[in-house]
Amino acid sequence: MIKTRLKHYLAWFLNKPVIRSITPASWYLSIRYYEHLGKKLNLKNPVTFNEKLQWLKIYNHKPEYTIMVDKYAVRQYISKTIGKEYLIPLAGGPWDKFDDIEFEQLPDQFVLKCTHDSASVVICKDKYSFDKEKAKKKINAALKYNFYWYGREWPYKNVKPKIIAEKFMVDDCGDSDLKDYKFMCFNGVVKCSFVCTERFFGNLRVTFFDRDWNVMPFSRTYPVSEKEIPKPVNYNQMLELAEQLSRDIPFIRVDFYEINGKIYFGELTFFPGCGFEAFHPESWDKKLGDWIILKKQ
């Protein structure tokens, strides 16, 4: 009971903008780490996957990382690195504010995204019944928020908030739950991947696979799916593309979709779950941590 109350107090304390802005990153992350995982953070000699992600937040800052997490700027990076054919078509933007969006020029279906975070997505399946006010409220709230501050994910700190519209993608198989394949890349090598399924039914499942597409014996925050998840047709090509995009980076997650037999780029993520998600069993936190080789710049 005391431990739970302490966690709630720490969360309340750190959510105050003034406190957040003046707290050194090492202190801040140590408190957040304890809040989420109930353990002391070891930054002097990080061992686990989650600990090493916190270390990378503080000590691994490269200017190109800001481009790689910017939902608009990354498109040029992807075009140069693996080719523009892997990009989901842009339907409009970028726009600085919601009122700038030229809805009359957008198709009947589209997806709005903010460029500076990882959750501000609005899906429009019918432009003529689209609730613009609801979308505006969500997007405007996101535009005011710097995604860096909560988890000190440095790459997001200097991304200029904008809005883009992408084509609404549908798989001809009729599956509305598009699967994105998330490749965990350690120093340029894919060691494992995971798939998020059943997310639109309030029942998110996250299933990890080794390189040979065998289900791995652990979970991370969310339960493993009980359904069989077939290996994507283009799996081997996805592996190659992920390793191209992750070259010379201690850790990064590269996401792809497979839609109508074609590969599409999703996003690049340096700190899955902000490095605050527990492994079950806990030993896998250490096993994945062994795959990250740390070097200060």
PDB file of C-alpha atoms in Angstrom:
ATOM      1  CA  MET A   1       0.000   0.000   0.000  1.00  0.00           C
ATOM      2  CA  ILE A   2       2.809   2.420   0.929  1.00  0.00           C
ATOM      3  CA  LYS A   3       4.683   1.578  -2.272  1.00  0.00           C
ATOM      4  CA  THR A   4       1.582   2.200  -4.392  1.00  0.00           C
ATOM      5  CA  ARG A   5       0.946   5.550  -2.715  1.00  0.00           C
ATOM      6  CA  LEU A   6       4.563   6.551  -3.260  1.00  0.00           C
ATOM      7  CA  LYS A   7       4.271   5.773  -6.974  1.00  0.00           C
ATOM      8  CA  HIS A   8       1.112   7.870  -7.266  1.00  0.00           C
ATOM      9  CA  TYR A   9       2.773  10.755  -5.431  1.00  0.00           C
ATOM     10  CA  LEU A  10       5.838  10.618  -7.672  1.00  0.00           C
ATOM     11  CA  ALA A  11       3.650  10.638 -10.788  1.00  0.00           C
ATOM     12  CA  TRP A  12       1.678  13.637  -9.489  1.00  0.00           C
ATOM     13  CA  PHE A  13       4.890  15.492  -8.597  1.00  0.00           C
ATOM     14  CA  LEU A  14       6.610  14.909 -11.949  1.00  0.00           C
ATOM     15  CA  ASN A  15       3.558  15.824 -14.005  1.00  0.00           C
ATOM     16  CA  LYS A  16       3.912  19.430 -12.911  1.00  0.00           C
ATOM     17  CA  PRO A  17       5.520  21.236 -15.906  1.00  0.00           C
ATOM     18  CA  VAL A  18       7.826  23.375 -13.760  1.00  0.00           C
ATOM     19  CA  ILE A  19       9.160  20.348 -11.859  1.00  0.00           C
ATOM     20  CA  ARG A  20       9.587  18.421 -15.090  1.00  0.00           C
ATOM     21  CA  SER A  21      11.584  21.190 -16.742  1.00  0.00           C
ATOM     22  CA  ILE A  22      14.064  21.773 -13.909  1.00  0.00           C
ATOM     23  CA  THR A  23      14.710  18.139 -12.940  1.00  0.00           C
ATOM     24  CA  PRO A  24      17.970  16.695 -14.389  1.00  0.00           C
ATOM     25  CA  ALA A  25      17.340  13.857 -16.833  1.00  0.00           C
ATOM     26  CA  SER A  26      19.107  11.250 -14.695  1.00  0.00           C
ATOM     27  CA  TRP A  27      16.996  12.097 -11.629  1.00  0.00           C
ATOM     28  CA  TYR A  28      13.796  12.393 -13.622  1.00  0.00           C
ATOM     29  CA  LEU A  29      14.247   9.042 -15.378  1.00  0.00           C
ATOM     30  CA  SER A  30      15.205   7.325 -12.126  1.00  0.00           C
ATOM     31  CA  ILE A  31      11.943   8.472 -10.560  1.00  0.00           C
ATOM     32  CA  ARG A  32       9.833   7.555 -13.602  1.00  0.00           C
ATOM     33  CA  TYR A  33      11.563   4.175 -13.787  1.00  0.00           C
ATOM     34  CA  TYR A  34      10.673   3.446 -10.170  1.00  0.00           C
ATOM     35  CA  GLU A  35       7.129   4.712 -10.729  1.00  0.00           C
ATOM     36  CA  HIS A  36       6.543   2.255 -13.603  1.00  0.00           C
ATOM     37  CA  LEU A  37       8.714  -0.728 -12.719  1.00  0.00           C
ATOM     38  CA  GLY A  38       9.124  -0.450  -8.954  1.00  0.00           C
ATOM     39  CA  LYS A  39      12.892  -0.829  -9.221  1.00  0.00           C
ATOM     40  CA  LYS A  40      15.973   1.338  -8.845  1.00  0.00           C
ATOM     41  CA  LEU A  41      17.473   2.481 -12.137  1.00  0.00           C
ATOM     42  CA  ASN A  42      21.155   1.658 -12.623  1.00  0.00           C
ATOM     43  CA  LEU A  43      22.609   4.267 -14.995  1.00  0.00           C
ATOM     44  CA  LYS A  44      26.252   3.727 -14.012  1.00  0.00           C
ATOM     45  CA  ASN A  45      26.247   0.097 -15.124  1.00  0.00           C
ATOM     46  CA  PRO A  46      22.983  -0.577 -16.993  1.00  0.00           C
ATOM     47  CA  VAL A  47      22.332  -4.253 -17.651  1.00  0.00           C
ATOM     48  CA  THR A  48      18.728  -4.771 -18.700  1.00  0.00           C
ATOM     49  CA  PHE A  49      16.975  -3.690 -21.890  1.00  0.00           C
ATOM     50  CA  ASN A  50      14.888  -1.112 -20.043  1.00  0.00           C
ATOM     51  CA  GLU A  51      17.900   0.289 -18.181  1.00  0.00           C
ATOM     52  CA  LYS A  52      19.936   0.608 -21.356  1.00  0.00           C
ATOM     53  CA  LEU A  53      17.126   2.488 -23.094  1.00  0.00           C
ATOM     54  CA  GLN A  54      17.239   5.063 -20.271  1.00  0.00           C
ATOM     55  CA  TRP A  55      21.027   5.322 -20.670  1.00  0.00           C
ATOM     56  CA  LEU A  56      20.627   5.894 -24.424  1.00  0.00           C
ATOM     57  CA  LYS A  57      18.128   8.700 -23.774  1.00  0.00           C
ATOM     58  CA  ILE A  58      20.842  10.608 -21.902  1.00  0.00           C
ATOM     59  CA  TYR A  59      24.035   9.737 -23.749  1.00  0.00           C
ATOM     60  CA  ASN A  60      23.181   8.857 -27.366  1.00  0.00           C
ATOM     61  CA  HIS A  61      22.191  12.084 -29.134  1.00  0.00           C
ATOM     62  CA  LYS A  62      22.702  12.359 -32.891  1.00  0.00           C
ATOM     63  CA  PRO A  63      21.086  15.146 -34.968  1.00  0.00           C
ATOM     64  CA  GLU A  64      19.714  12.658 -37.510  1.00  0.00           C
ATOM     65  CA  TYR A  65      17.604  11.006 -34.801  1.00  0.00           C
ATOM     66  CA  THR A  66      15.317  14.060 -34.794  1.00  0.00           C
ATOM     67  CA  ILE A  67      14.679  13.594 -38.525  1.00  0.00           C
ATOM     68  CA  MET A  68      14.078   9.876 -38.060  1.00  0.00           C
ATOM     69  CA  VAL A  69      11.215  10.369 -35.566  1.00  0.00           C
ATOM     70  CA  ASP A  70       9.609  13.288 -37.438  1.00  0.00           C
ATOM     71  CA  LYS A  71       6.641  11.739 -39.291  1.00  0.00           C
ATOM     72  CA  TYR A  72       7.118  14.133 -42.226  1.00  0.00           C
ATOM     73  CA  ALA A  73      10.904  14.584 -42.383  1.00  0.00           C
ATOM     74  CA  VAL A  74      11.462  10.814 -42.137  1.00  0.00           C
ATOM     75  CA  ARG A  75       9.811  10.376 -45.539  1.00  0.00           C
ATOM     76  CA  GLN A  76      12.813  11.916 -47.266  1.00  0.00           C
ATOM     77  CA  TYR A  77      15.140   9.809 -45.108  1.00  0.00           C
ATOM     78  CA  ILE A  78      13.299   6.622 -46.106  1.00  0.00           C
ATOM     79  CA  SER A  79      13.323   7.625 -49.779  1.00  0.00           C
ATOM     80  CA  LYS A  80      17.101   8.067 -49.729  1.00  0.00           C
ATOM     81  CA  THR A  81      17.862   4.989 -47.625  1.00  0.00           C
ATOM     82  CA  ILE A  82      15.583   2.240 -48.966  1.00  0.00           C
ATOM     83  CA  GLY A  83      13.360   3.937 -51.591  1.00  0.00           C
ATOM     84  CA  LYS A  84      10.178   5.999 -51.833  1.00  0.00           C
ATOM     85  CA  GLU A  85       8.181   2.955 -52.983  1.00  0.00           C
ATOM     86  CA  TYR A  86       7.924   1.896 -49.332  1.00  0.00           C
ATOM     87  CA  LEU A  87       6.145   5.077 -48.224  1.00  0.00           C
ATOM     88  CA  ILE A  88       2.400   5.258 -47.601  1.00  0.00           C
ATOM     89  CA  PRO A  89       1.197   7.937 -50.072  1.00  0.00           C
ATOM     90  CA  LEU A  90       0.786  11.427 -48.660  1.00  0.00           C
ATOM     91  CA  ALA A  91      -2.727  12.857 -49.070  1.00  0.00           C
ATOM     92  CA  GLY A  92      -1.943  16.372 -47.879  1.00  0.00           C
ATOM     93  CA  GLY A  93       0.139  18.655 -45.696  1.00  0.00           C
ATOM     94  CA  PRO A  94       2.183  19.479 -43.840  1.00  0.00           C
ATOM     95  CA  TRP A  95       0.078  22.068 -42.013  1.00  0.00           C
ATOM     96  CA  ASP A  96       1.040  24.132 -38.956  1.00  0.00           C
ATOM     97  CA  LYS A  97      -2.449  24.112 -37.437  1.00  0.00           C
ATOM     98  CA  PHE A  98      -5.732  22.271 -37.817  1.00  0.00           C
ATOM     99  CA  ASP A  99      -7.529  25.240 -39.378  1.00  0.00           C
ATOM    100  CA  ASP A 100      -5.020  25.173 -42.259  1.00  0.00           C
ATOM    101  CA  ILE A 101      -6.135  21.694 -43.376  1.00  0.00           C
ATOM    102  CA  GLU A 102      -7.686  21.840 -46.852  1.00  0.00           C
ATOM    103  CA  PHE A 103     -10.398  19.240 -46.320  1.00  0.00           C
ATOM    104  CA  GLU A 104     -12.007  19.926 -49.688  1.00  0.00           C
ATOM    105  CA  GLN A 105      -8.822  18.718 -51.386  1.00  0.00           C
ATOM    106  CA  LEU A 106      -8.516  15.518 -49.334  1.00  0.00           C
ATOM    107  CA  PRO A 107      -9.942  12.186 -50.517  1.00  0.00           C
ATOM    108  CA  ASP A 108     -13.033  10.644 -48.919  1.00  0.00           C
ATOM    109  CA  GLN A 109     -10.830   8.561 -46.642  1.00  0.00           C
ATOM    110  CA  PHE A 110      -7.542   9.582 -45.028  1.00  0.00           C
ATOM    111  CA  VAL A 111      -5.473   9.452 -41.821  1.00  0.00           C
ATOM    112  CA  LEU A 112      -4.382  12.596 -39.975  1.00  0.00           C
ATOM    113  CA  LYS A 113      -1.160  12.448 -37.974  1.00  0.00           C
ATOM    114  CA  CYS A 114       0.905  14.860 -35.933  1.00  0.00           C
ATOM    115  CA  THR A 115       4.554  14.768 -36.929  1.00  0.00           C
ATOM    116  CA  HIS A 116       6.088  15.260 -33.482  1.00  0.00           C
ATOM    117  CA  ASP A 117       4.742  12.429 -31.346  1.00  0.00           C
ATOM    118  CA  SER A 118       3.688   8.825 -31.573  1.00  0.00           C
ATOM    119  CA  ALA A 119      -0.016   8.707 -30.758  1.00  0.00           C
ATOM    120  CA  SER A 120      -1.898  11.584 -32.374  1.00  0.00           C
ATOM    121  CA  VAL A 121      -3.724   9.741 -35.141  1.00  0.00           C
ATOM    122  CA  VAL A 122      -7.232  10.455 -36.442  1.00  0.00           C
ATOM    123  CA  ILE A 123      -8.791   8.095 -38.990  1.00  0.00           C
ATOM    124  CA  CYS A 124     -11.411   9.366 -41.424  1.00  0.00           C
ATOM    125  CA  LYS A 125     -13.375   6.678 -43.270  1.00  0.00           C
ATOM    126  CA  ASP A 126     -16.013   9.079 -44.637  1.00  0.00           C
ATOM    127  CA  LYS A 127     -15.164  12.749 -45.091  1.00  0.00           C
ATOM    128  CA  TYR A 128     -18.800  13.818 -45.205  1.00  0.00           C
ATOM    129  CA  SER A 129     -19.660  12.385 -41.796  1.00  0.00           C
ATOM    130  CA  PHE A 130     -16.264  13.160 -40.298  1.00  0.00           C
ATOM    131  CA  ASP A 131     -16.426  14.808 -36.868  1.00  0.00           C
ATOM    132  CA  LYS A 132     -14.055  17.709 -37.465  1.00  0.00           C
ATOM    133  CA  GLU A 133     -14.589  19.264 -34.048  1.00  0.00           C
ATOM    134  CA  LYS A 134     -13.612  16.082 -32.252  1.00  0.00           C
ATOM    135  CA  ALA A 135     -10.578  15.688 -34.485  1.00  0.00           C
ATOM    136  CA  LYS A 136      -9.627  19.333 -33.991  1.00  0.00           C
ATOM    137  CA  LYS A 137      -9.756  18.993 -30.224  1.00  0.00           C
ATOM    138  CA  LYS A 138      -7.458  15.950 -30.288  1.00  0.00           C
ATOM    139  CA  ILE A 139      -4.979  17.393 -32.789  1.00  0.00           C
ATOM    140  CA  ASN A 140      -4.799  20.840 -31.167  1.00  0.00           C
ATOM    141  CA  ALA A 141      -4.120  19.310 -27.758  1.00  0.00           C
ATOM    142  CA  ALA A 142      -1.294  17.253 -29.271  1.00  0.00           C
ATOM    143  CA  LEU A 143       0.242  20.240 -31.071  1.00  0.00           C
ATOM    144  CA  LYS A 144       0.700  22.012 -27.729  1.00  0.00           C
ATOM    145  CA  TYR A 145       2.558  19.108 -26.168  1.00  0.00           C
ATOM    146  CA  ASN A 146       6.270  18.404 -26.491  1.00  0.00           C
ATOM    147  CA  PHE A 147       6.514  14.606 -26.513  1.00  0.00           C
ATOM    148  CA  TYR A 148      10.069  14.799 -25.137  1.00  0.00           C
ATOM    149  CA  TRP A 149       9.138  15.851 -21.633  1.00  0.00           C
ATOM    150  CA  TYR A 150       7.283  12.803 -20.323  1.00  0.00           C
ATOM    151  CA  GLY A 151       9.929  10.156 -20.992  1.00  0.00           C
ATOM    152  CA  ARG A 152      12.909  12.374 -21.935  1.00  0.00           C
ATOM    153  CA  GLU A 153      13.029  10.762 -25.385  1.00  0.00           C
ATOM    154  CA  TRP A 154      15.614  13.166 -26.780  1.00  0.00           C
ATOM    155  CA  PRO A 155      14.933  12.677 -30.541  1.00  0.00           C
ATOM    156  CA  TYR A 156      11.479  14.264 -30.151  1.00  0.00           C
ATOM    157  CA  LYS A 157      12.666  17.380 -28.315  1.00  0.00           C
ATOM    158  CA  ASN A 158      13.231  19.571 -31.372  1.00  0.00           C
ATOM    159  CA  VAL A 159      10.667  18.193 -33.818  1.00  0.00           C
ATOM    160  CA  LYS A 160       8.482  21.060 -35.032  1.00  0.00           C
ATOM    161  CA  PRO A 161       4.813  20.073 -34.586  1.00  0.00           C
ATOM    162  CA  LYS A 162       2.926  19.804 -37.870  1.00  0.00           C
ATOM    163  CA  ILE A 163       0.000  17.823 -39.274  1.00  0.00           C
ATOM    164  CA  ILE A 164       0.009  15.526 -42.290  1.00  0.00           C
ATOM    165  CA  ALA A 165      -2.625  13.426 -44.014  1.00  0.00           C
ATOM    166  CA  GLU A 166      -1.820   9.982 -45.366  1.00  0.00           C
ATOM    167  CA  LYS A 167      -3.817   7.691 -47.616  1.00  0.00           C
ATOM    168  CA  PHE A 168      -6.169   5.380 -45.697  1.00  0.00           C
ATOM    169  CA  MET A 169      -4.777   1.916 -46.401  1.00  0.00           C
ATOM    170  CA  VAL A 170      -6.967  -1.177 -46.637  1.00  0.00           C
ATOM    171  CA  ASP A 171      -5.931  -4.763 -47.224  1.00  0.00           C
ATOM    172  CA  ASP A 172      -8.022  -6.541 -49.870  1.00  0.00           C
ATOM    173  CA  CYS A 173      -8.309  -9.560 -47.590  1.00  0.00           C
ATOM    174  CA  GLY A 174     -10.881  -7.549 -45.639  1.00  0.00           C
ATOM    175  CA  ASP A 175      -8.936  -7.518 -42.383  1.00  0.00           C
ATOM    176  CA  SER A 176      -9.557  -4.095 -40.832  1.00  0.00           C
ATOM    177  CA  ASP A 177      -6.938  -4.806 -38.160  1.00  0.00           C
ATOM    178  CA  LEU A 178      -3.834  -4.003 -40.203  1.00  0.00           C
ATOM    179  CA  LYS A 179      -0.823  -5.769 -38.751  1.00  0.00           C
ATOM    180  CA  ASP A 180       2.381  -3.857 -38.334  1.00  0.00           C
ATOM    181  CA  TYR A 181       5.543  -5.873 -37.990  1.00  0.00           C
ATOM    182  CA  LYS A 182       7.963  -4.317 -35.542  1.00  0.00           C
ATOM    183  CA  PHE A 183      11.601  -5.308 -35.939  1.00  0.00           C
ATOM    184  CA  MET A 184      13.877  -4.946 -32.913  1.00  0.00           C
ATOM    185  CA  CYS A 185      17.309  -3.997 -34.271  1.00  0.00           C
ATOM    186  CA  PHE A 186      20.412  -4.235 -32.098  1.00  0.00           C
ATOM    187  CA  ASN A 187      23.518  -2.592 -33.541  1.00  0.00           C
ATOM    188  CA  GLY A 188      22.145  -3.096 -37.047  1.00  0.00           C
ATOM    189  CA  VAL A 189      20.980  -6.695 -36.604  1.00  0.00           C
ATOM    190  CA  VAL A 190      17.369  -7.822 -36.192  1.00  0.00           C
ATOM    191  CA  LYS A 191      17.300 -10.137 -33.179  1.00  0.00           C
ATOM    192  CA  CYS A 192      13.534 -10.416 -32.793  1.00  0.00           C
ATOM    193  CA  SER A 193      10.272  -8.789 -33.817  1.00  0.00           C
ATOM    194  CA  PHE A 194       6.740  -8.449 -32.557  1.00  0.00           C
ATOM    195  CA  VAL A 195       3.248  -8.004 -33.930  1.00  0.00           C
ATOM    196  CA  CYS A 196       0.390  -5.989 -32.413  1.00  0.00           C
ATOM    197  CA  THR A 197      -3.032  -7.513 -33.068  1.00  0.00           C
ATOM    198  CA  GLU A 198      -6.631  -7.098 -31.919  1.00  0.00           C
ATOM    199  CA  ARG A 199      -5.834  -3.482 -31.013  1.00  0.00           C
ATOM    200  CA  PHE A 200      -9.167  -2.051 -32.198  1.00  0.00           C
ATOM    201  CA  PHE A 201     -11.215  -4.336 -30.020  1.00  0.00           C
ATOM    202  CA  GLY A 202      -9.927  -3.050 -26.671  1.00  0.00           C
ATOM    203  CA  ASN A 203      -7.965  -6.236 -26.418  1.00  0.00           C
ATOM    204  CA  LEU A 204      -4.430  -5.466 -27.593  1.00  0.00           C
ATOM    205  CA  ARG A 205      -2.131  -8.466 -27.951  1.00  0.00           C
ATOM    206  CA  VAL A 206       1.636  -8.272 -28.484  1.00  0.00           C
ATOM    207  CA  THR A 207       3.440 -11.394 -29.690  1.00  0.00           C
ATOM    208  CA  PHE A 208       7.239 -11.660 -30.001  1.00  0.00           C
ATOM    209  CA  PHE A 209       9.005 -13.807 -32.600  1.00  0.00           C
ATOM    210  CA  ASP A 210      12.617 -14.852 -33.092  1.00  0.00           C
ATOM    211  CA  ARG A 211      14.291 -14.513 -36.515  1.00  0.00           C
ATOM    212  CA  ASP A 212      12.879 -17.876 -37.597  1.00  0.00           C
ATOM    213  CA  TRP A 213       9.323 -16.760 -36.733  1.00  0.00           C
ATOM    214  CA  ASN A 214       9.007 -18.918 -33.641  1.00  0.00           C
ATOM    215  CA  VAL A 215       6.945 -17.392 -30.830  1.00  0.00           C
ATOM    216  CA  MET A 216       9.275 -16.302 -28.030  1.00  0.00           C
ATOM    217  CA  PRO A 217       8.464 -17.326 -24.431  1.00  0.00           C
ATOM    218  CA  PHE A 218       7.865 -13.891 -22.921  1.00  0.00           C
ATOM    219  CA  SER A 219       5.485 -10.947 -22.973  1.00  0.00           C
ATOM    220  CA  ARG A 220       5.946  -7.225 -22.357  1.00  0.00           C
ATOM    221  CA  THR A 221       3.046  -5.469 -20.634  1.00  0.00           C
ATOM    222  CA  TYR A 222       0.439  -6.907 -23.024  1.00  0.00           C
ATOM    223  CA  PRO A 223      -0.509 -10.601 -23.301  1.00  0.00           C
ATOM    224  CA  VAL A 224       0.496 -12.808 -26.217  1.00  0.00           C
ATOM    225  CA  SER A 225      -2.157 -13.479 -28.853  1.00  0.00           C
ATOM    226  CA  GLU A 226      -3.828 -16.868 -28.720  1.00  0.00           C
ATOM    227  CA  LYS A 227      -4.348 -16.743 -32.488  1.00  0.00           C
ATOM    228  CA  GLU A 228      -1.806 -18.052 -34.954  1.00  0.00           C
ATOM    229  CA  ILE A 229      -0.035 -15.169 -36.681  1.00  0.00           C
ATOM    230  CA  PRO A 230       1.338 -16.196 -40.077  1.00  0.00           C
ATOM    231  CA  LYS A 231       4.756 -15.005 -41.145  1.00  0.00           C
ATOM    232  CA  PRO A 232       4.421 -12.139 -43.630  1.00  0.00           C
ATOM    233  CA  VAL A 233       5.056 -13.059 -47.250  1.00  0.00           C
ATOM    234  CA  ASN A 234       7.803 -10.441 -47.524  1.00  0.00           C
ATOM    235  CA  TYR A 235       9.383 -11.262 -44.166  1.00  0.00           C
ATOM    236  CA  ASN A 236      12.941 -11.778 -45.455  1.00  0.00           C
ATOM    237  CA  GLN A 237      12.871  -8.505 -47.362  1.00  0.00           C
ATOM    238  CA  MET A 238      11.556  -6.733 -44.275  1.00  0.00           C
ATOM    239  CA  LEU A 239      14.528  -8.097 -42.331  1.00  0.00           C
ATOM    240  CA  GLU A 240      16.952  -6.701 -44.897  1.00  0.00           C
ATOM    241  CA  LEU A 241      15.267  -3.299 -45.004  1.00  0.00           C
ATOM    242  CA  ALA A 242      15.161  -3.054 -41.206  1.00  0.00           C
ATOM    243  CA  GLU A 243      18.875  -3.777 -40.996  1.00  0.00           C
ATOM    244  CA  GLN A 244      19.603  -1.125 -43.624  1.00  0.00           C
ATOM    245  CA  LEU A 245      17.688   1.461 -41.609  1.00  0.00           C
ATOM    246  CA  SER A 246      19.265   0.467 -38.288  1.00  0.00           C
ATOM    247  CA  ARG A 247      22.908   0.438 -39.348  1.00  0.00           C
ATOM    248  CA  ASP A 248      25.281   1.937 -36.737  1.00  0.00           C
ATOM    249  CA  ILE A 249      22.499   2.501 -34.197  1.00  0.00           C
ATOM    250  CA  PRO A 250      22.733   0.766 -30.772  1.00  0.00           C
ATOM    251  CA  PHE A 251      19.008   0.048 -30.730  1.00  0.00           C
ATOM    252  CA  ILE A 252      16.035   1.040 -32.854  1.00  0.00           C
ATOM    253  CA  ARG A 253      12.684  -0.489 -33.739  1.00  0.00           C
ATOM    254  CA  VAL A 254      11.714  -0.439 -37.412  1.00  0.00           C
ATOM    255  CA  ASP A 255       8.042  -0.910 -38.289  1.00  0.00           C
ATOM    256  CA  PHE A 256       6.531  -2.138 -41.551  1.00  0.00           C
ATOM    257  CA  TYR A 257       3.074  -2.984 -42.820  1.00  0.00           C
ATOM    258  CA  GLU A 258       2.336  -5.645 -45.411  1.00  0.00           C
ATOM    259  CA  ILE A 259      -0.718  -4.538 -47.385  1.00  0.00           C
ATOM    260  CA  ASN A 260      -1.914  -6.373 -50.480  1.00  0.00           C
ATOM    261  CA  GLY A 261       1.410  -8.157 -50.704  1.00  0.00           C
ATOM    262  CA  LYS A 262       3.468  -4.953 -50.605  1.00  0.00           C
ATOM    263  CA  ILE A 263       5.735  -3.562 -47.873  1.00  0.00           C
ATOM    264  CA  TYR A 264       5.028  -0.111 -46.444  1.00  0.00           C
ATOM    265  CA  PHE A 265       7.129   1.760 -43.906  1.00  0.00           C
ATOM    266  CA  GLY A 266       5.442   2.532 -40.569  1.00  0.00           C
ATOM    267  CA  GLU A 267       7.795   4.387 -38.238  1.00  0.00           C
ATOM    268  CA  LEU A 268      11.125   4.363 -36.420  1.00  0.00           C
ATOM    269  CA  THR A 269      11.129   4.133 -32.625  1.00  0.00           C
ATOM    270  CA  PHE A 270      14.164   4.460 -30.370  1.00  0.00           C
ATOM    271  CA  PHE A 271      12.483   3.726 -27.036  1.00  0.00           C
ATOM    272  CA  PRO A 272       9.585   1.228 -27.228  1.00  0.00           C
ATOM    273  CA  GLY A 273       7.210   1.742 -24.333  1.00  0.00           C
ATOM    274  CA  CYS A 274       9.564   4.528 -23.220  1.00  0.00           C
ATOM    275  CA  GLY A 275      11.683   1.793 -21.627  1.00  0.00           C
ATOM    276  CA  PHE A 276       9.120   1.530 -18.824  1.00  0.00           C
ATOM    277  CA  GLU A 277       7.350  -1.720 -19.764  1.00  0.00           C
ATOM    278  CA  ALA A 278       7.903  -4.850 -17.689  1.00  0.00           C
ATOM    279  CA  PHE A 279       8.933  -8.219 -19.128  1.00  0.00           C
ATOM    280  CA  HIS A 280       7.277 -11.462 -18.051  1.00  0.00           C
ATOM    281  CA  PRO A 281       9.274 -13.415 -17.071  1.00  0.00           C
ATOM    282  CA  GLU A 282      11.644 -10.671 -15.908  1.00  0.00           C
ATOM    283  CA  SER A 283      14.757 -12.580 -17.033  1.00  0.00           C
ATOM    284  CA  TRP A 284      14.059 -11.535 -20.633  1.00  0.00           C
ATOM    285  CA  ASP A 285      14.720  -7.902 -19.728  1.00  0.00           C
ATOM    286  CA  LYS A 286      18.324  -8.955 -19.098  1.00  0.00           C
ATOM    287  CA  LYS A 287      18.504 -11.202 -22.192  1.00  0.00           C
ATOM    288  CA  LEU A 288      17.468  -8.390 -24.538  1.00  0.00           C
ATOM    289  CA  GLY A 289      19.709  -6.004 -22.628  1.00  0.00           C
ATOM    290  CA  ASP A 290      22.701  -8.206 -23.476  1.00  0.00           C
ATOM    291  CA  TRP A 291      22.065  -7.452 -27.164  1.00  0.00           C
ATOM    292  CA  ILE A 292      22.589  -3.695 -26.772  1.00  0.00           C
ATOM    293  CA  ILE A 293      26.236  -2.562 -26.874  1.00  0.00           C
ATOM    294  CA  LEU A 294      26.621   0.869 -25.302  1.00  0.00           C
ATOM    295  CA  LYS A 295      29.182   3.449 -26.342  1.00  0.00           C
ATOM    296  CA  LYS A 296      29.255   7.088 -25.300  1.00  0.00           C
ATOM    297  CA  GLN A 297      29.581   9.596 -28.119  1.00  0.00           C
TER     298      GLN A 297
END
